[in-house]
Amino acid sequence: MTAAGKTVGKTVDGFNPVIHAPNRLRICALLSAADQAEFSFVQERLGVSASVLSKHVSVLMDAGYVKQTRAVRDTRQRVWLSLTKEGRSAYKAHVAALQAIVGGNQDA
Amino acid sequence: METREFTQGPLPSRQEAADALAAVEQARTAVETAQWPMWYFVALGAWVTPLGLLSWMPTEFPQALWGVAALAVWAALLGALVGLGAARAGVVPSPSRKQVVHMAAILVPVAVAAVPISRIVGEDWMWPALSALEGAMIIVYALALRLRSARSA
């Protein structure tokens, strides 16, 4: 389990502070609907700068939630992002926690 | 630019959680509505069409190796085509339940239709007829989806 998945970051079952930051939540949501997405696709859909996206991706990668692969096409290197298995389950748990909060079912 | 960060602070309010869930839905929709180029579907349909001709390849060893080699080349080029489409679209969506239903809606009726066709034109033609129909259906389906999304835009 990564640091983000430990109780240190949890305040309700599945609630994950690493994922909950608005842009990181949107990155995870976007990647959860895809096998993989190109960095520029994510950047465009989020409407953020490359440096902001890089920063959030780094946090998610450090937590073990996102992985990136590089591919060269048309002499340009492209970065593809995808959720790891751990990231996918952490994201699902976080969404469930949000739904519990909306439904008024949180224990905290 | 984002400024809010959640660390170990209090849980989000019900409204904040609802807003976060709305953002989640919006992000997922962005992937589901991402369009792959139309040329990809035309090329895919055209590439699937001749697959059934492989059933005409000799089945005795060692001539059967030609069929295996042809299938390997076909699959490799199919992979390259999918890679090109993905690179252009920028995203490879996970198949949703709706998409799986759509795929079944294409594959099953065509497979059923290939049986009477083969009875009419001969069993040798069953696999070529099946793959040709599947190829045509892929193109027609993509066109229909594109027209529908153009109308709703």
Short mmCIF file of C-alpha atoms in Angstrom, two decimals:
data_model
loop_
_atom_site.label_atom_id
_atom_site.label_comp_id
_atom_site.label_asym_id
_atom_site.label_seq_id
_atom_site.Cartn_x
_atom_site.Cartn_y
_atom_site.Cartn_z
CA MET A 1 0.00 0.00 0.00
CA THR A 2 1.29 3.47 -0.79
CA ALA A 3 1.57 6.34 1.61
CA ALA A 4 -1.62 7.84 0.26
CA GLY A 5 -3.58 4.68 0.90
CA LYS A 6 -2.59 4.43 4.56
CA THR A 7 -4.69 5.71 7.40
CA VAL A 8 -2.48 8.79 7.60
CA GLY A 9 -4.36 10.25 4.63
CA LYS A 10 -7.79 8.84 5.35
CA THR A 11 -10.54 10.49 7.25
CA VAL A 12 -13.35 8.25 6.05
CA ASP A 13 -13.27 4.81 4.43
CA GLY A 14 -11.78 5.22 0.97
CA PHE A 15 -11.48 9.00 1.15
CA ASN A 16 -8.09 9.82 -0.31
CA PRO A 17 -6.56 13.28 0.11
CA VAL A 18 -3.99 12.63 -2.62
CA ILE A 19 -6.72 11.98 -5.17
CA HIS A 20 -9.19 14.54 -3.86
CA ALA A 21 -7.28 17.65 -4.99
CA PRO A 22 -9.61 18.91 -7.76
CA ASN A 23 -7.25 18.55 -10.71
CA ARG A 24 -5.93 15.20 -9.52
CA LEU A 25 -9.48 13.92 -9.10
CA ARG A 26 -10.25 14.99 -12.67
CA ILE A 27 -7.05 13.34 -13.93
CA CYS A 28 -7.99 10.09 -12.21
CA ALA A 29 -11.59 10.31 -13.48
CA LEU A 30 -10.37 10.86 -16.99
CA LEU A 31 -7.89 8.00 -16.82
CA SER A 32 -10.45 5.73 -15.18
CA ALA A 33 -12.52 5.87 -18.36
CA ALA A 34 -9.53 5.06 -20.53
CA ASP A 35 -6.94 2.36 -20.90
CA GLN A 36 -4.48 5.18 -21.51
CA ALA A 37 -4.53 8.82 -22.55
CA GLU A 38 -1.90 11.06 -24.01
CA PHE A 39 -0.49 13.83 -21.83
CA SER A 40 -1.65 16.54 -24.26
CA PHE A 41 -5.18 15.06 -24.38
CA VAL A 42 -5.42 15.22 -20.58
CA GLN A 43 -3.96 18.71 -20.55
CA GLU A 44 -6.46 19.95 -23.13
CA ARG A 45 -9.46 18.38 -21.38
CA LEU A 46 -8.41 19.77 -18.01
CA GLY A 47 -7.55 23.19 -19.40
CA VAL A 48 -4.32 23.47 -17.42
CA SER A 49 -0.73 24.23 -18.37
CA ALA A 50 1.75 21.42 -19.01
CA SER A 51 3.68 22.33 -15.86
CA VAL A 52 0.57 22.19 -13.66
CA LEU A 53 -0.39 18.84 -15.13
CA SER A 54 3.17 17.55 -14.70
CA LYS A 55 3.12 18.53 -11.05
CA HIS A 56 -0.12 16.65 -10.39
CA VAL A 57 0.96 13.64 -12.42
CA SER A 58 4.18 13.49 -10.41
CA VAL A 59 2.22 13.42 -7.15
CA LEU A 60 0.01 10.63 -8.48
CA MET A 61 3.03 8.72 -9.75
CA ASP A 62 4.80 9.07 -6.42
CA ALA A 63 1.70 7.60 -4.78
CA GLY A 64 1.83 4.71 -7.26
CA TYR A 65 -1.53 5.62 -8.80
CA VAL A 66 -0.44 6.67 -12.28
CA LYS A 67 2.20 5.36 -14.63
CA GLN A 68 3.51 6.91 -17.80
CA THR A 69 4.94 5.40 -20.94
CA ARG A 70 6.80 7.21 -23.69
CA ALA A 71 6.37 6.63 -27.40
CA VAL A 72 7.99 8.37 -30.31
CA ARG A 73 5.76 9.38 -33.21
CA ASP A 74 6.57 11.82 -36.02
CA THR A 75 9.97 12.36 -34.36
CA ARG A 76 8.16 13.72 -31.29
CA GLN A 77 8.16 11.97 -27.98
CA ARG A 78 4.68 11.52 -26.60
CA VAL A 79 3.80 10.63 -23.05
CA TRP A 80 0.88 8.33 -22.35
CA LEU A 81 -0.69 8.18 -18.92
CA SER A 82 -2.69 5.40 -17.34
CA LEU A 83 -3.98 4.44 -13.92
CA THR A 84 -2.20 1.60 -12.16
CA LYS A 85 -4.26 -1.21 -10.66
CA GLU A 86 -3.70 0.37 -7.26
CA GLY A 87 -4.68 3.77 -8.60
CA ARG A 88 -7.87 2.42 -10.10
CA SER A 89 -8.98 0.83 -6.85
CA ALA A 90 -7.99 3.91 -4.80
CA TYR A 91 -9.97 6.10 -7.21
CA LYS A 92 -13.03 3.85 -7.01
CA ALA A 93 -12.85 3.86 -3.21
CA HIS A 94 -12.53 7.63 -3.21
CA VAL A 95 -15.56 8.08 -5.46
CA ALA A 96 -17.51 5.72 -3.20
CA ALA A 97 -16.45 7.85 -0.22
CA LEU A 98 -17.64 11.01 -1.98
CA GLN A 99 -20.95 9.32 -2.74
CA ALA A 100 -21.24 8.35 0.92
CA ILE A 101 -20.63 11.96 1.94
CA VAL A 102 -23.26 13.19 -0.50
CA GLY A 103 -25.63 10.55 0.81
CA GLY A 104 -24.83 11.53 4.39
CA ASN A 105 -23.42 8.09 5.23
CA GLN A 106 -19.92 9.07 6.40
CA ASP A 107 -18.78 7.91 9.83
CA ALA A 108 -16.54 10.87 10.54
CA MET B 1 -5.20 27.40 -11.75
CA GLU B 2 -5.94 25.18 -8.83
CA THR B 3 -5.27 26.44 -5.36
CA ARG B 4 -7.37 24.16 -3.16
CA GLU B 5 -5.52 21.24 -1.60
CA PHE B 6 -6.94 18.60 0.68
CA THR B 7 -4.41 17.18 3.08
CA GLN B 8 -5.54 15.93 6.44
CA GLY B 9 -8.10 18.65 6.91
CA PRO B 10 -11.81 18.16 7.41
CA LEU B 11 -13.86 16.16 4.99
CA PRO B 12 -15.50 18.05 2.15
CA SER B 13 -19.02 19.22 2.75
CA ARG B 14 -21.90 17.48 1.06
CA GLN B 15 -21.98 20.24 -1.56
CA GLU B 16 -18.21 20.01 -2.18
CA ALA B 17 -18.47 16.25 -2.54
CA ALA B 18 -21.36 16.65 -4.97
CA ASP B 19 -19.32 19.18 -6.97
CA ALA B 20 -16.37 16.76 -7.02
CA LEU B 21 -18.62 13.97 -8.30
CA ALA B 22 -19.95 16.29 -11.01
CA ALA B 23 -16.35 17.02 -12.05
CA VAL B 24 -15.70 13.28 -12.16
CA GLU B 25 -18.66 12.74 -14.50
CA GLN B 26 -17.53 15.62 -16.70
CA ALA B 27 -14.02 14.18 -16.99
CA ARG B 28 -15.33 10.72 -17.84
CA THR B 29 -17.64 12.18 -20.47
CA ALA B 30 -14.63 13.93 -22.05
CA VAL B 31 -13.14 10.50 -22.73
CA GLU B 32 -16.37 8.88 -23.86
CA THR B 33 -17.05 11.65 -26.35
CA ALA B 34 -13.49 11.78 -27.71
CA GLN B 35 -13.77 10.90 -31.38
CA TRP B 36 -11.42 8.64 -33.24
CA PRO B 37 -10.83 9.80 -36.83
CA MET B 38 -13.30 8.52 -39.41
CA TRP B 39 -10.46 7.22 -41.60
CA TYR B 40 -9.62 4.84 -38.79
CA PHE B 41 -13.02 3.11 -38.99
CA VAL B 42 -12.95 3.01 -42.78
CA ALA B 43 -9.46 1.48 -42.67
CA LEU B 44 -10.49 -0.94 -39.92
CA GLY B 45 -13.57 -2.06 -41.85
CA ALA B 46 -11.51 -2.47 -45.00
CA TRP B 47 -8.88 -4.39 -43.09
CA VAL B 48 -11.42 -6.77 -41.50
CA THR B 49 -13.18 -7.43 -44.82
CA PRO B 50 -10.64 -9.84 -46.38
CA LEU B 51 -9.91 -11.75 -43.16
CA GLY B 52 -12.34 -14.54 -44.11
CA LEU B 53 -10.26 -15.32 -47.19
CA LEU B 54 -7.74 -16.90 -44.82
CA SER B 55 -10.15 -19.84 -44.58
CA TRP B 56 -9.16 -20.67 -48.15
CA MET B 57 -5.53 -21.14 -47.19
CA PRO B 58 -4.28 -24.75 -47.30
CA THR B 59 -4.64 -26.67 -44.07
CA GLU B 60 -1.99 -29.34 -44.70
CA PHE B 61 1.45 -28.96 -43.22
CA PRO B 62 3.71 -27.26 -44.26
CA GLN B 63 1.49 -25.15 -46.54
CA ALA B 64 -0.65 -24.27 -43.52
CA LEU B 65 2.28 -22.19 -42.27
CA TRP B 66 1.45 -19.70 -45.01
CA GLY B 67 -1.95 -19.20 -43.40
CA VAL B 68 -0.37 -18.72 -39.97
CA ALA B 69 2.12 -16.23 -41.42
CA ALA B 70 -0.66 -14.35 -43.22
CA LEU B 71 -2.70 -14.18 -40.01
CA ALA B 72 0.34 -12.90 -38.08
CA VAL B 73 0.96 -10.18 -40.67
CA TRP B 74 -2.74 -9.28 -40.64
CA ALA B 75 -2.75 -9.03 -36.82
CA ALA B 76 0.48 -6.98 -36.75
CA LEU B 77 -0.90 -4.50 -39.27
CA LEU B 78 -4.18 -4.36 -37.35
CA GLY B 79 -2.17 -3.48 -34.22
CA ALA B 80 -0.35 -0.76 -36.15
CA LEU B 81 -3.66 0.63 -37.42
CA VAL B 82 -5.13 0.74 -33.90
CA GLY B 83 -1.93 2.42 -32.69
CA LEU B 84 -2.23 5.08 -35.38
CA GLY B 85 -5.87 5.71 -34.50
CA ALA B 86 -5.04 5.95 -30.80
CA ALA B 87 -2.16 8.35 -31.45
CA ARG B 88 -4.44 10.60 -33.48
CA ALA B 89 -7.31 10.51 -30.94
CA GLY B 90 -4.95 10.88 -27.96
CA VAL B 91 -6.92 8.43 -25.88
CA VAL B 92 -7.75 4.74 -25.78
CA PRO B 93 -11.11 4.51 -24.02
CA SER B 94 -11.89 1.48 -21.90
CA PRO B 95 -14.81 -0.28 -23.53
CA SER B 96 -17.97 0.72 -21.68
CA ARG B 97 -20.89 -1.64 -21.20
CA LYS B 98 -22.75 0.32 -23.87
CA GLN B 99 -19.90 -0.18 -26.34
CA VAL B 100 -19.74 -3.90 -25.61
CA VAL B 101 -23.48 -4.12 -26.30
CA HIS B 102 -22.94 -2.20 -29.56
CA MET B 103 -20.12 -4.56 -30.59
CA ALA B 104 -22.33 -7.57 -29.88
CA ALA B 105 -25.13 -5.89 -31.85
CA ILE B 106 -22.77 -5.80 -34.84
CA LEU B 107 -21.11 -9.19 -34.49
CA VAL B 108 -24.03 -11.46 -33.58
CA PRO B 109 -26.57 -10.54 -36.31
CA VAL B 110 -23.84 -10.57 -38.94
CA ALA B 111 -22.66 -13.99 -37.81
CA VAL B 112 -26.27 -15.23 -37.94
CA ALA B 113 -26.74 -13.70 -41.40
CA ALA B 114 -23.59 -15.39 -42.69
CA VAL B 115 -25.13 -18.85 -42.20
CA PRO B 116 -27.99 -18.50 -44.77
CA ILE B 117 -25.62 -16.64 -47.08
CA SER B 118 -23.21 -19.57 -46.99
CA ARG B 119 -26.09 -21.96 -47.77
CA ILE B 120 -26.91 -19.93 -50.85
CA VAL B 121 -23.42 -19.23 -52.15
CA GLY B 122 -21.67 -22.32 -50.75
CA GLU B 123 -19.95 -23.08 -47.43
CA ASP B 124 -16.59 -22.01 -48.79
CA TRP B 125 -17.93 -18.51 -48.77
CA MET B 126 -19.17 -18.45 -45.19
CA TRP B 127 -16.03 -16.94 -43.59
CA PRO B 128 -15.33 -14.50 -46.44
CA ALA B 129 -19.00 -13.41 -46.35
CA LEU B 130 -18.89 -13.06 -42.57
CA SER B 131 -15.73 -10.93 -42.53
CA ALA B 132 -16.94 -8.79 -45.43
CA LEU B 133 -20.22 -8.11 -43.64
CA GLU B 134 -18.40 -7.35 -40.36
CA GLY B 135 -16.11 -4.92 -42.19
CA ALA B 136 -19.06 -3.18 -43.81
CA MET B 137 -20.92 -3.02 -40.49
CA ILE B 138 -17.94 -1.39 -38.75
CA ILE B 139 -17.93 1.39 -41.34
CA VAL B 140 -21.71 1.83 -41.29
CA TYR B 141 -21.78 1.85 -37.49
CA ALA B 142 -19.03 4.46 -37.29
CA LEU B 143 -20.80 6.61 -39.87
CA ALA B 144 -24.08 6.35 -37.98
CA LEU B 145 -22.41 7.33 -34.70
CA ARG B 146 -20.64 10.25 -36.34
CA LEU B 147 -23.87 11.50 -37.91
CA ARG B 148 -25.71 11.19 -34.61
CA SER B 149 -23.06 13.11 -32.68
CA ALA B 150 -22.98 15.78 -35.42
CA ARG B 151 -26.75 16.21 -35.08
CA SER B 152 -26.64 16.43 -31.30
CA ALA B 153 -23.70 18.89 -31.33
#
